[in-house]
Every structure is written in structure tokens, then in C-alpha cells.
Amino acid sequence: MNAARRDPDPAQTAAGLEPAVETLGFEDALASLRGIVEQLESGGLPLEASVDRYERGVALHERCVALLDQAELRLRRLTPSGGGPAEPNDEPFDDA
């Protein structure tokens, strides 16, 4: 999806209409986190809503870090231990 996503307003959050953080992919989690940062920086939220937004922001940050760590691990598995470029492998793929 290329459409810009905005984090729901605090009333929607209280009603539980936001997707669970652990179900979000990296791009969606990052977009939600950016929306929360904008909301908090605007300063227009009541204290309790600000704390709720901050807590979700922390969870979204942790989700983004975990997804980046997973991606890095996948890339490390593809890269030789010396850190240089992988050697070409001329062996055919097994079609089985």
C-alpha cells in the first residue's frame, strides 16, 4: 500500500480499534509510530491520551527494532562470515 497511513485518534484507541502491534509489518508500524510522534509533538492531547499514545509508541518502536533485527539476521545468513560478497554458486537448484 502506498497510501499514507495515519494513526487513529485517541478515542479510537480507547475503543480498541487499532491493529495489534505484533501483527504489523515494518512499514505499517513505522507509519503508526510517526503518526504518534506527530500527535505528541502537537501537544493537543489530554495527559491520559498522551500517556496511552506514548505507550503504544514504545511498543511500535520495539516492533520495528525486532523486525529490523530479523531482517539483519536473514541477511547475515546470506553473507559469508568474512563479510565480503558471497561467492557465486553455479550449482543448479534442486527442482524436487
PDB file of C-alpha atoms in Angstrom:
ATOM      1  CA  MET A   1       0.000   0.000   0.000  1.00  0.00           C
ATOM      2  CA  ASN A   2       1.325   3.383  -0.941  1.00  0.00           C
ATOM      3  CA  ALA A   3      -1.443   5.364   0.703  1.00  0.00           C
ATOM      4  CA  ALA A   4      -0.275   7.397   3.664  1.00  0.00           C
ATOM      5  CA  ARG A   5      -1.441   5.918   6.930  1.00  0.00           C
ATOM      6  CA  ARG A   6      -2.334   7.901   9.994  1.00  0.00           C
ATOM      7  CA  ASP A   7      -2.593   6.569  13.495  1.00  0.00           C
ATOM      8  CA  PRO A   8      -6.197   6.670  14.735  1.00  0.00           C
ATOM      9  CA  ASP A   9      -7.299   9.349  17.140  1.00  0.00           C
ATOM     10  CA  PRO A  10      -7.208   8.632  20.896  1.00  0.00           C
ATOM     11  CA  ALA A  11     -10.947   7.938  21.001  1.00  0.00           C
ATOM     12  CA  GLN A  12     -10.469   5.085  18.531  1.00  0.00           C
ATOM     13  CA  THR A  13      -7.514   3.823  20.539  1.00  0.00           C
ATOM     14  CA  ALA A  14      -9.588   3.674  23.692  1.00  0.00           C
ATOM     15  CA  ALA A  15     -12.221   1.683  21.798  1.00  0.00           C
ATOM     16  CA  GLY A  16      -9.547  -0.819  20.745  1.00  0.00           C
ATOM     17  CA  LEU A  17      -9.872  -0.170  17.007  1.00  0.00           C
ATOM     18  CA  GLU A  18      -6.132  -0.187  16.309  1.00  0.00           C
ATOM     19  CA  PRO A  19      -4.496  -3.332  14.988  1.00  0.00           C
ATOM     20  CA  ALA A  20      -2.385  -5.262  17.446  1.00  0.00           C
ATOM     21  CA  VAL A  21       1.234  -4.101  17.281  1.00  0.00           C
ATOM     22  CA  GLU A  22       2.543  -7.643  16.841  1.00  0.00           C
ATOM     23  CA  THR A  23       0.506  -8.065  13.637  1.00  0.00           C
ATOM     24  CA  LEU A  24       2.002  -5.022  11.898  1.00  0.00           C
ATOM     25  CA  GLY A  25       4.693  -5.197   9.270  1.00  0.00           C
ATOM     26  CA  PHE A  26       7.636  -2.825   9.435  1.00  0.00           C
ATOM     27  CA  GLU A  27       6.219  -0.149   7.142  1.00  0.00           C
ATOM     28  CA  ASP A  28       2.847  -0.028   8.906  1.00  0.00           C
ATOM     29  CA  ALA A  29       4.452   0.010  12.360  1.00  0.00           C
ATOM     30  CA  LEU A  30       6.794   2.822  11.334  1.00  0.00           C
ATOM     31  CA  ALA A  31       3.934   4.850   9.815  1.00  0.00           C
ATOM     32  CA  SER A  32       1.905   4.440  13.020  1.00  0.00           C
ATOM     33  CA  LEU A  33       4.903   5.427  15.115  1.00  0.00           C
ATOM     34  CA  ARG A  34       5.419   8.567  13.025  1.00  0.00           C
ATOM     35  CA  GLY A  35       1.738   9.444  13.455  1.00  0.00           C
ATOM     36  CA  ILE A  36       2.047   9.093  17.221  1.00  0.00           C
ATOM     37  CA  VAL A  37       5.146  11.298  17.277  1.00  0.00           C
ATOM     38  CA  GLU A  38       3.214  13.968  15.361  1.00  0.00           C
ATOM     39  CA  GLN A  39       0.292  13.700  17.797  1.00  0.00           C
ATOM     40  CA  LEU A  40       2.545  14.013  20.828  1.00  0.00           C
ATOM     41  CA  GLU A  41       4.544  16.874  19.343  1.00  0.00           C
ATOM     42  CA  SER A  42       1.355  18.810  18.619  1.00  0.00           C
ATOM     43  CA  GLY A  43       0.669  18.911  22.357  1.00  0.00           C
ATOM     44  CA  GLY A  44      -3.102  18.894  21.918  1.00  0.00           C
ATOM     45  CA  LEU A  45      -3.857  15.629  23.709  1.00  0.00           C
ATOM     46  CA  PRO A  46      -5.014  15.295  27.307  1.00  0.00           C
ATOM     47  CA  LEU A  47      -2.491  13.747  29.683  1.00  0.00           C
ATOM     48  CA  GLU A  48      -4.031  10.258  29.770  1.00  0.00           C
ATOM     49  CA  ALA A  49      -4.316  10.115  25.972  1.00  0.00           C
ATOM     50  CA  SER A  50      -0.700  11.277  25.691  1.00  0.00           C
ATOM     51  CA  VAL A  51       0.457   8.515  28.031  1.00  0.00           C
ATOM     52  CA  ASP A  52      -1.560   5.957  26.049  1.00  0.00           C
ATOM     53  CA  ARG A  53      -0.044   7.200  22.783  1.00  0.00           C
ATOM     54  CA  TYR A  54       3.454   7.111  24.307  1.00  0.00           C
ATOM     55  CA  GLU A  55       2.963   3.518  25.480  1.00  0.00           C
ATOM     56  CA  ARG A  56       1.812   2.440  22.025  1.00  0.00           C
ATOM     57  CA  GLY A  57       4.733   4.333  20.515  1.00  0.00           C
ATOM     58  CA  VAL A  58       7.172   2.375  22.671  1.00  0.00           C
ATOM     59  CA  ALA A  59       5.546  -0.893  21.590  1.00  0.00           C
ATOM     60  CA  LEU A  60       5.712   0.177  17.936  1.00  0.00           C
ATOM     61  CA  HIS A  61       9.384   1.123  18.319  1.00  0.00           C
ATOM     62  CA  GLU A  62      10.128  -2.280  19.831  1.00  0.00           C
ATOM     63  CA  ARG A  63       8.256  -3.952  16.954  1.00  0.00           C
ATOM     64  CA  CYS A  64      10.286  -2.019  14.377  1.00  0.00           C
ATOM     65  CA  VAL A  65      13.551  -2.930  16.101  1.00  0.00           C
ATOM     66  CA  ALA A  66      12.571  -6.603  16.252  1.00  0.00           C
ATOM     67  CA  LEU A  67      11.648  -6.658  12.567  1.00  0.00           C
ATOM     68  CA  LEU A  68      14.911  -4.937  11.623  1.00  0.00           C
ATOM     69  CA  ASP A  69      16.857  -7.433  13.746  1.00  0.00           C
ATOM     70  CA  GLN A  70      15.096 -10.311  11.968  1.00  0.00           C
ATOM     71  CA  ALA A  71      15.917  -8.825   8.564  1.00  0.00           C
ATOM     72  CA  GLU A  72      19.552  -8.323   9.569  1.00  0.00           C
ATOM     73  CA  LEU A  73      19.780 -11.935  10.735  1.00  0.00           C
ATOM     74  CA  ARG A  74      18.371 -13.140   7.419  1.00  0.00           C
ATOM     75  CA  LEU A  75      20.931 -11.051   5.530  1.00  0.00           C
ATOM     76  CA  ARG A  76      23.791 -12.298   7.710  1.00  0.00           C
ATOM     77  CA  ARG A  77      22.826 -15.854   6.861  1.00  0.00           C
ATOM     78  CA  LEU A  78      23.211 -14.981   3.179  1.00  0.00           C
ATOM     79  CA  THR A  79      26.599 -13.318   3.619  1.00  0.00           C
ATOM     80  CA  PRO A  80      29.827 -15.259   4.174  1.00  0.00           C
ATOM     81  CA  SER A  81      31.363 -14.925   7.643  1.00  0.00           C
ATOM     82  CA  GLY A  82      34.145 -12.707   6.276  1.00  0.00           C
ATOM     83  CA  GLY A  83      31.604 -10.023   5.483  1.00  0.00           C
ATOM     84  CA  GLY A  84      32.611  -9.849   1.844  1.00  0.00           C
ATOM     85  CA  PRO A  85      30.395 -10.519  -1.130  1.00  0.00           C
ATOM     86  CA  ALA A  86      29.003 -14.004  -1.473  1.00  0.00           C
ATOM     87  CA  GLU A  87      30.726 -16.254  -3.967  1.00  0.00           C
ATOM     88  CA  PRO A  88      28.592 -17.222  -6.969  1.00  0.00           C
ATOM     89  CA  ASN A  89      27.246 -20.735  -6.804  1.00  0.00           C
ATOM     90  CA  ASP A  90      26.951 -22.438 -10.184  1.00  0.00           C
ATOM     91  CA  GLU A  91      25.176 -25.465  -8.805  1.00  0.00           C
ATOM     92  CA  PRO A  92      21.657 -25.902 -10.218  1.00  0.00           C
ATOM     93  CA  PHE A  93      18.651 -25.583  -7.965  1.00  0.00           C
ATOM     94  CA  ASP A  94      17.024 -28.832  -6.958  1.00  0.00           C
ATOM     95  CA  ASP A  95      13.666 -28.936  -8.746  1.00  0.00           C
ATOM     96  CA  ALA A  96      12.250 -31.537  -6.382  1.00  0.00           C
TER      97      ALA A  96
END
